[in-house]
PDB file of C-alpha atoms in Angstrom:
ATOM      1  CA  UNK A   1      -0.013   0.010  -0.012  1.00 61.00           C
ATOM      2  CA  UNK A   2       1.115   3.537  -0.723  1.00 63.00           C
ATOM      3  CA  UNK A   3       2.039   5.652   2.247  1.00 69.00           C
ATOM      4  CA  UNK A   4       0.646   9.144   1.989  1.00 69.00           C
ATOM      5  CA  UNK A   5       3.928  10.561   3.389  1.00 76.00           C
ATOM      6  CA  UNK A   6       6.083   9.010   0.542  1.00 75.00           C
ATOM      7  CA  UNK A   7       6.184  10.963  -2.689  1.00 73.00           C
ATOM      8  CA  UNK A   8       5.048   9.006  -5.741  1.00 74.00           C
ATOM      9  CA  UNK A   9       8.542   9.233  -7.399  1.00 70.00           C
ATOM     10  CA  UNK A  10      10.086   7.285  -4.428  1.00 66.00           C
ATOM     11  CA  UNK A  11       7.771   4.332  -4.758  1.00 62.00           C
ATOM     12  CA  UNK A  12       9.341   1.263  -6.470  1.00 65.00           C
ATOM     13  CA  UNK A  13       8.127   0.690 -10.067  1.00 64.00           C
ATOM     14  CA  UNK A  14       6.172  -2.518 -10.387  1.00 64.00           C
ATOM     15  CA  UNK A  15       8.022  -3.467 -13.521  1.00 64.00           C
ATOM     16  CA  UNK A  16      11.520  -2.184 -12.508  1.00 60.00           C
ATOM     17  CA  UNK A  17      13.175  -3.473 -15.689  1.00 61.00           C
ATOM     18  CA  UNK A  18      11.140  -0.869 -17.588  1.00 66.00           C
ATOM     19  CA  UNK A  19      12.229   2.053 -15.554  1.00 74.00           C
ATOM     20  CA  UNK A  20      14.405   4.847 -16.992  1.00 86.00           C
ATOM     21  CA  UNK A  21      17.275   6.423 -15.121  1.00 87.00           C
ATOM     22  CA  UNK A  22      16.894  10.104 -14.284  1.00 88.00           C
ATOM     23  CA  UNK A  23      19.349  10.906 -17.147  1.00 91.00           C
ATOM     24  CA  UNK A  24      17.199   8.966 -19.551  1.00 91.00           C
ATOM     25  CA  UNK A  25      14.043  10.643 -18.234  1.00 91.00           C
ATOM     26  CA  UNK A  26      15.657  14.046 -18.918  1.00 94.00           C
ATOM     27  CA  UNK A  27      16.358  12.819 -22.400  1.00 93.00           C
ATOM     28  CA  UNK A  28      12.733  12.078 -22.895  1.00 94.00           C
ATOM     29  CA  UNK A  29      11.805  15.581 -21.678  1.00 96.00           C
ATOM     30  CA  UNK A  30      14.391  17.020 -24.205  1.00 95.00           C
ATOM     31  CA  UNK A  31      12.710  15.286 -27.012  1.00 94.00           C
ATOM     32  CA  UNK A  32       9.076  16.017 -26.054  1.00 95.00           C
ATOM     33  CA  UNK A  33       7.151  19.042 -27.207  1.00 95.00           C
ATOM     34  CA  UNK A  34       4.048  18.753 -25.030  1.00 96.00           C
ATOM     35  CA  UNK A  35       2.611  16.863 -22.080  1.00 97.00           C
ATOM     36  CA  UNK A  36      -0.214  16.865 -19.527  1.00 98.00           C
ATOM     37  CA  UNK A  37      -0.071  18.852 -16.334  1.00 98.00           C
ATOM     38  CA  UNK A  38      -2.088  17.026 -13.695  1.00 98.00           C
ATOM     39  CA  UNK A  39      -3.461  19.058 -10.748  1.00 97.00           C
ATOM     40  CA  UNK A  40      -5.762  18.445  -7.787  1.00 95.00           C
ATOM     41  CA  UNK A  41      -8.795  20.917  -7.796  1.00 94.00           C
ATOM     42  CA  UNK A  42     -10.578  21.828  -4.592  1.00 91.00           C
ATOM     43  CA  UNK A  43     -12.605  18.881  -3.340  1.00 93.00           C
ATOM     44  CA  UNK A  44      -9.998  16.493  -4.545  1.00 93.00           C
ATOM     45  CA  UNK A  45     -11.192  16.574  -8.140  1.00 95.00           C
ATOM     46  CA  UNK A  46      -8.492  15.631 -10.779  1.00 96.00           C
ATOM     47  CA  UNK A  47      -7.708  18.120 -13.534  1.00 97.00           C
ATOM     48  CA  UNK A  48      -5.364  17.615 -16.406  1.00 97.00           C
ATOM     49  CA  UNK A  49      -4.481  20.051 -19.113  1.00 97.00           C
ATOM     50  CA  UNK A  50      -2.127  19.509 -22.178  1.00 97.00           C
ATOM     51  CA  UNK A  51       0.673  22.115 -22.402  1.00 97.00           C
ATOM     52  CA  UNK A  52       3.788  22.627 -24.446  1.00 97.00           C
ATOM     53  CA  UNK A  53       6.862  23.279 -22.275  1.00 98.00           C
ATOM     54  CA  UNK A  54      10.573  24.015 -22.169  1.00 97.00           C
ATOM     55  CA  UNK A  55      13.129  22.287 -19.944  1.00 96.00           C
ATOM     56  CA  UNK A  56      15.318  24.718 -18.043  1.00 95.00           C
ATOM     57  CA  UNK A  57      18.568  23.126 -16.987  1.00 92.00           C
ATOM     58  CA  UNK A  58      21.319  24.473 -14.711  1.00 90.00           C
ATOM     59  CA  UNK A  59      24.700  25.357 -16.185  1.00 87.00           C
ATOM     60  CA  UNK A  60      26.921  23.563 -15.360  1.00 87.00           C
ATOM     61  CA  UNK A  61      24.764  20.513 -15.196  1.00 85.00           C
ATOM     62  CA  UNK A  62      25.105  18.658 -11.864  1.00 89.00           C
ATOM     63  CA  UNK A  63      25.647  14.910 -11.625  1.00 88.00           C
ATOM     64  CA  UNK A  64      22.292  13.075 -11.749  1.00 88.00           C
ATOM     65  CA  UNK A  65      21.306  10.335  -9.378  1.00 85.00           C
ATOM     66  CA  UNK A  66      21.296   6.827 -10.757  1.00 82.00           C
ATOM     67  CA  UNK A  67      17.837   6.036  -9.510  1.00 80.00           C
ATOM     68  CA  UNK A  68      14.525   7.997  -9.210  1.00 76.00           C
ATOM     69  CA  UNK A  69      14.306   7.469  -5.464  1.00 77.00           C
ATOM     70  CA  UNK A  70      17.409   9.425  -4.872  1.00 78.00           C
ATOM     71  CA  UNK A  71      17.301  13.163  -4.253  1.00 79.00           C
ATOM     72  CA  UNK A  72      16.910  15.072  -7.581  1.00 84.00           C
ATOM     73  CA  UNK A  73      19.442  17.887  -7.876  1.00 88.00           C
ATOM     74  CA  UNK A  74      18.187  21.492  -7.723  1.00 90.00           C
ATOM     75  CA  UNK A  75      18.055  23.852 -10.691  1.00 92.00           C
ATOM     76  CA  UNK A  76      16.069  21.810 -13.154  1.00 95.00           C
ATOM     77  CA  UNK A  77      12.575  23.087 -14.095  1.00 96.00           C
ATOM     78  CA  UNK A  78       9.841  23.202 -16.670  1.00 98.00           C
ATOM     79  CA  UNK A  79       8.431  26.426 -18.073  1.00 98.00           C
ATOM     80  CA  UNK A  80       4.840  26.740 -19.353  1.00 97.00           C
ATOM     81  CA  UNK A  81       2.777  29.685 -20.469  1.00 96.00           C
ATOM     82  CA  UNK A  82      -0.844  30.415 -19.661  1.00 96.00           C
ATOM     83  CA  UNK A  83      -3.537  33.103 -19.948  1.00 94.00           C
ATOM     84  CA  UNK A  84      -3.643  35.666 -17.150  1.00 94.00           C
ATOM     85  CA  UNK A  85      -6.576  33.980 -15.466  1.00 94.00           C
ATOM     86  CA  UNK A  86      -8.554  30.703 -15.587  1.00 95.00           C
ATOM     87  CA  UNK A  87      -9.217  27.430 -13.841  1.00 96.00           C
ATOM     88  CA  UNK A  88      -5.538  26.222 -14.104  1.00 97.00           C
ATOM     89  CA  UNK A  89      -4.273  29.257 -12.258  1.00 96.00           C
ATOM     90  CA  UNK A  90      -7.128  29.040  -9.717  1.00 96.00           C
ATOM     91  CA  UNK A  91      -6.213  25.496  -8.874  1.00 97.00           C
ATOM     92  CA  UNK A  92      -2.506  26.286  -8.718  1.00 97.00           C
ATOM     93  CA  UNK A  93      -3.073  29.123  -6.333  1.00 96.00           C
ATOM     94  CA  UNK A  94      -4.647  26.663  -3.830  1.00 95.00           C
ATOM     95  CA  UNK A  95      -2.634  23.557  -4.631  1.00 96.00           C
ATOM     96  CA  UNK A  96       0.690  24.133  -6.397  1.00 97.00           C
ATOM     97  CA  UNK A  97       1.858  20.506  -6.305  1.00 96.00           C
ATOM     98  CA  UNK A  98       1.600  18.910  -9.776  1.00 97.00           C
ATOM     99  CA  UNK A  99       2.676  16.002 -11.968  1.00 97.00           C
ATOM    100  CA  UNK A 100       3.587  16.626 -15.693  1.00 98.00           C
ATOM    101  CA  UNK A 101       3.635  13.583 -18.073  1.00 96.00           C
ATOM    102  CA  UNK A 102       5.486  13.495 -21.407  1.00 96.00           C
ATOM    103  CA  UNK A 103       5.444  10.578 -23.941  1.00 92.00           C
ATOM    104  CA  UNK A 104       7.064  12.038 -27.047  1.00 89.00           C
ATOM    105  CA  UNK A 105       7.141   8.899 -29.187  1.00 84.00           C
ATOM    106  CA  UNK A 106       4.398   6.324 -29.031  1.00 79.00           C
ATOM    107  CA  UNK A 107       3.931   3.488 -31.480  1.00 80.00           C
ATOM    108  CA  UNK A 108       1.013   1.197 -31.140  1.00 84.00           C
ATOM    109  CA  UNK A 109       1.428  -2.390 -32.456  1.00 81.00           C
ATOM    110  CA  UNK A 110      -2.046  -3.654 -32.953  1.00 84.00           C
ATOM    111  CA  UNK A 111      -1.052  -7.148 -34.028  1.00 81.00           C
ATOM    112  CA  UNK A 112       1.145  -7.523 -31.041  1.00 84.00           C
ATOM    113  CA  UNK A 113      -1.377  -5.999 -28.644  1.00 84.00           C
ATOM    114  CA  UNK A 114       1.347  -3.740 -27.297  1.00 77.00           C
ATOM    115  CA  UNK A 115       2.652  -0.174 -27.414  1.00 73.00           C
ATOM    116  CA  UNK A 116       6.319   0.983 -27.707  1.00 80.00           C
ATOM    117  CA  UNK A 117       6.894   4.206 -25.772  1.00 73.00           C
ATOM    118  CA  UNK A 118       9.192   6.162 -23.526  1.00 88.00           C
ATOM    119  CA  UNK A 119       7.614   8.419 -20.951  1.00 90.00           C
ATOM    120  CA  UNK A 120       8.753  10.753 -18.153  1.00 94.00           C
ATOM    121  CA  UNK A 121       6.783  11.971 -15.099  1.00 94.00           C
ATOM    122  CA  UNK A 122       7.884  15.022 -13.444  1.00 96.00           C
ATOM    123  CA  UNK A 123       6.795  15.950  -9.918  1.00 95.00           C
ATOM    124  CA  UNK A 124       7.121  19.361  -8.261  1.00 96.00           C
ATOM    125  CA  UNK A 125       5.611  22.575  -7.336  1.00 97.00           C
ATOM    126  CA  UNK A 126       4.381  25.166  -9.855  1.00 98.00           C
ATOM    127  CA  UNK A 127       4.714  28.958  -9.317  1.00 97.00           C
ATOM    128  CA  UNK A 128       3.843  32.029 -11.237  1.00 97.00           C
ATOM    129  CA  UNK A 129       6.828  34.070 -12.413  1.00 96.00           C
ATOM    130  CA  UNK A 130       6.924  37.835 -12.338  1.00 95.00           C
ATOM    131  CA  UNK A 131       8.990  40.591 -13.904  1.00 93.00           C
ATOM    132  CA  UNK A 132      12.319  39.788 -15.517  1.00 94.00           C
ATOM    133  CA  UNK A 133      12.047  36.125 -14.560  1.00 95.00           C
ATOM    134  CA  UNK A 134       8.668  35.948 -16.347  1.00 94.00           C
ATOM    135  CA  UNK A 135      10.208  37.667 -19.418  1.00 94.00           C
ATOM    136  CA  UNK A 136      13.229  35.227 -19.393  1.00 95.00           C
ATOM    137  CA  UNK A 137      10.941  32.207 -19.056  1.00 96.00           C
ATOM    138  CA  UNK A 138       8.729  33.269 -21.984  1.00 96.00           C
ATOM    139  CA  UNK A 139      11.726  33.968 -24.165  1.00 96.00           C
ATOM    140  CA  UNK A 140      13.211  30.623 -23.248  1.00 95.00           C
ATOM    141  CA  UNK A 141       9.869  28.857 -24.100  1.00 96.00           C
ATOM    142  CA  UNK A 142       9.636  30.837 -27.340  1.00 95.00           C
ATOM    143  CA  UNK A 143      13.164  29.961 -28.357  1.00 95.00           C
ATOM    144  CA  UNK A 144      12.414  26.258 -27.705  1.00 95.00           C
ATOM    145  CA  UNK A 145       9.937  26.198 -30.498  1.00 94.00           C
ATOM    146  CA  UNK A 146      10.725  29.203 -32.688  1.00 93.00           C
ATOM    147  CA  UNK A 147      14.539  29.733 -32.500  1.00 93.00           C
ATOM    148  CA  UNK A 148      14.765  29.981 -36.306  1.00 94.00           C
ATOM    149  CA  UNK A 149      12.286  32.912 -36.256  1.00 94.00           C
ATOM    150  CA  UNK A 150      13.776  35.510 -33.842  1.00 93.00           C
ATOM    151  CA  UNK A 151      11.982  38.518 -35.385  1.00 95.00           C
ATOM    152  CA  UNK A 152       8.603  36.799 -35.159  1.00 94.00           C
ATOM    153  CA  UNK A 153       9.334  35.701 -31.636  1.00 94.00           C
ATOM    154  CA  UNK A 154      10.295  39.219 -30.567  1.00 94.00           C
ATOM    155  CA  UNK A 155       7.045  40.621 -32.076  1.00 94.00           C
ATOM    156  CA  UNK A 156       4.844  38.047 -30.467  1.00 93.00           C
ATOM    157  CA  UNK A 157       6.557  38.576 -27.108  1.00 93.00           C
ATOM    158  CA  UNK A 158       6.157  42.380 -27.432  1.00 93.00           C
ATOM    159  CA  UNK A 159       2.500  42.116 -28.454  1.00 93.00           C
ATOM    160  CA  UNK A 160       1.230  39.172 -26.316  1.00 92.00           C
ATOM    161  CA  UNK A 161       3.856  38.890 -23.607  1.00 88.00           C
ATOM    162  CA  UNK A 162       2.134  41.436 -21.241  1.00 89.00           C
ATOM    163  CA  UNK A 163      -0.996  39.341 -21.384  1.00 92.00           C
ATOM    164  CA  UNK A 164       0.788  35.992 -20.745  1.00 95.00           C
ATOM    165  CA  UNK A 165       1.509  34.246 -17.563  1.00 96.00           C
ATOM    166  CA  UNK A 166       4.778  32.261 -17.150  1.00 97.00           C
ATOM    167  CA  UNK A 167       4.681  29.207 -14.905  1.00 98.00           C
ATOM    168  CA  UNK A 168       7.705  27.384 -13.511  1.00 98.00           C
ATOM    169  CA  UNK A 169       7.670  23.875 -12.227  1.00 98.00           C
ATOM    170  CA  UNK A 170      10.650  23.069 -10.036  1.00 96.00           C
ATOM    171  CA  UNK A 171      11.470  19.486 -10.592  1.00 95.00           C
ATOM    172  CA  UNK A 172      11.721  17.550  -7.261  1.00 93.00           C
ATOM    173  CA  UNK A 173      11.249  14.127  -8.650  1.00 91.00           C
ATOM    174  CA  UNK A 174      11.487  12.502 -12.078  1.00 92.00           C
ATOM    175  CA  UNK A 175      10.548   8.933 -13.094  1.00 89.00           C
ATOM    176  CA  UNK A 176      10.597   7.415 -16.583  1.00 89.00           C
ATOM    177  CA  UNK A 177       9.398   4.166 -18.087  1.00 85.00           C
ATOM    178  CA  UNK A 178       9.794   2.458 -21.499  1.00 76.00           C
ATOM    179  CA  UNK A 179       8.295  -0.488 -23.333  1.00 78.00           C
ATOM    180  CA  UNK A 180       9.973  -2.084 -26.367  1.00 77.00           C
ATOM    181  CA  UNK A 181      13.218  -1.049 -28.016  1.00 61.00           C
ATOM    182  CA  UNK A 182      14.774   2.078 -26.601  1.00 53.00           C
ATOM    183  CA  UNK A 183      14.364   4.726 -29.286  1.00 48.00           C
ATOM    184  CA  UNK A 184      17.433   6.911 -28.523  1.00 47.00           C
ATOM    185  CA  UNK A 185      20.333   6.792 -26.137  1.00 45.00           C
ATOM    186  CA  UNK A 186      20.464   9.327 -23.240  1.00 45.00           C
ATOM    187  CA  UNK A 187      22.723  12.339 -23.420  1.00 42.00           C
ATOM    188  CA  UNK A 188      22.750  15.932 -24.246  1.00 40.00           C
ATOM    189  CA  UNK A 189      20.009  17.274 -26.558  1.00 40.00           C
ATOM    190  CA  UNK A 190      20.601  18.061 -30.204  1.00 37.00           C
ATOM    191  CA  UNK A 191      22.095  21.569 -30.466  1.00 33.00           C
ATOM    192  CA  UNK A 192      19.095  22.706 -32.579  1.00 32.00           C
ATOM    193  CA  UNK A 193      16.701  21.761 -29.809  1.00 29.00           C
ATOM    194  CA  UNK A 194      17.973  24.340 -27.269  1.00 27.00           C
TER     195      UNK A 194
END
């Protein structure tokens, strides 16, 4: 049985042979473009919303633990954007703890009744960024998807940035799982993905 005092990322995975190391989980996050942010609304009601994201990594990168139940090093976070108000922000103001799930490459094999995938689950607290931190986060997120279009990005941030909320999820725990052939080795992201 799950102890309420134990964070989900510290529980042993039932099929441990399918677990990814924290380094491989970060590699999954680097490849992904979107995921689902899962929150707990008042009354204990679940709420999940799909969002694109950018991974913010410390420089220099610290050594990662070899297993998900070890303490995750500080400085890693995810950046999201949002409207200035809405249900997501209402929930986060009352309950900032969240889980974010990414599965960038999924391949269903109907004949084999199986699915090949790699996934990462990130656990942490989400906060609203203000001022220069908000501006830096929105620029980081914009560059993640539109680095080849700096003029368009600058125009969009100038026009829409003031009406945009930047959210930061500090990563406290990270688990990953795969099924089937591993699609790519872990390691640093491709240079064009930064």
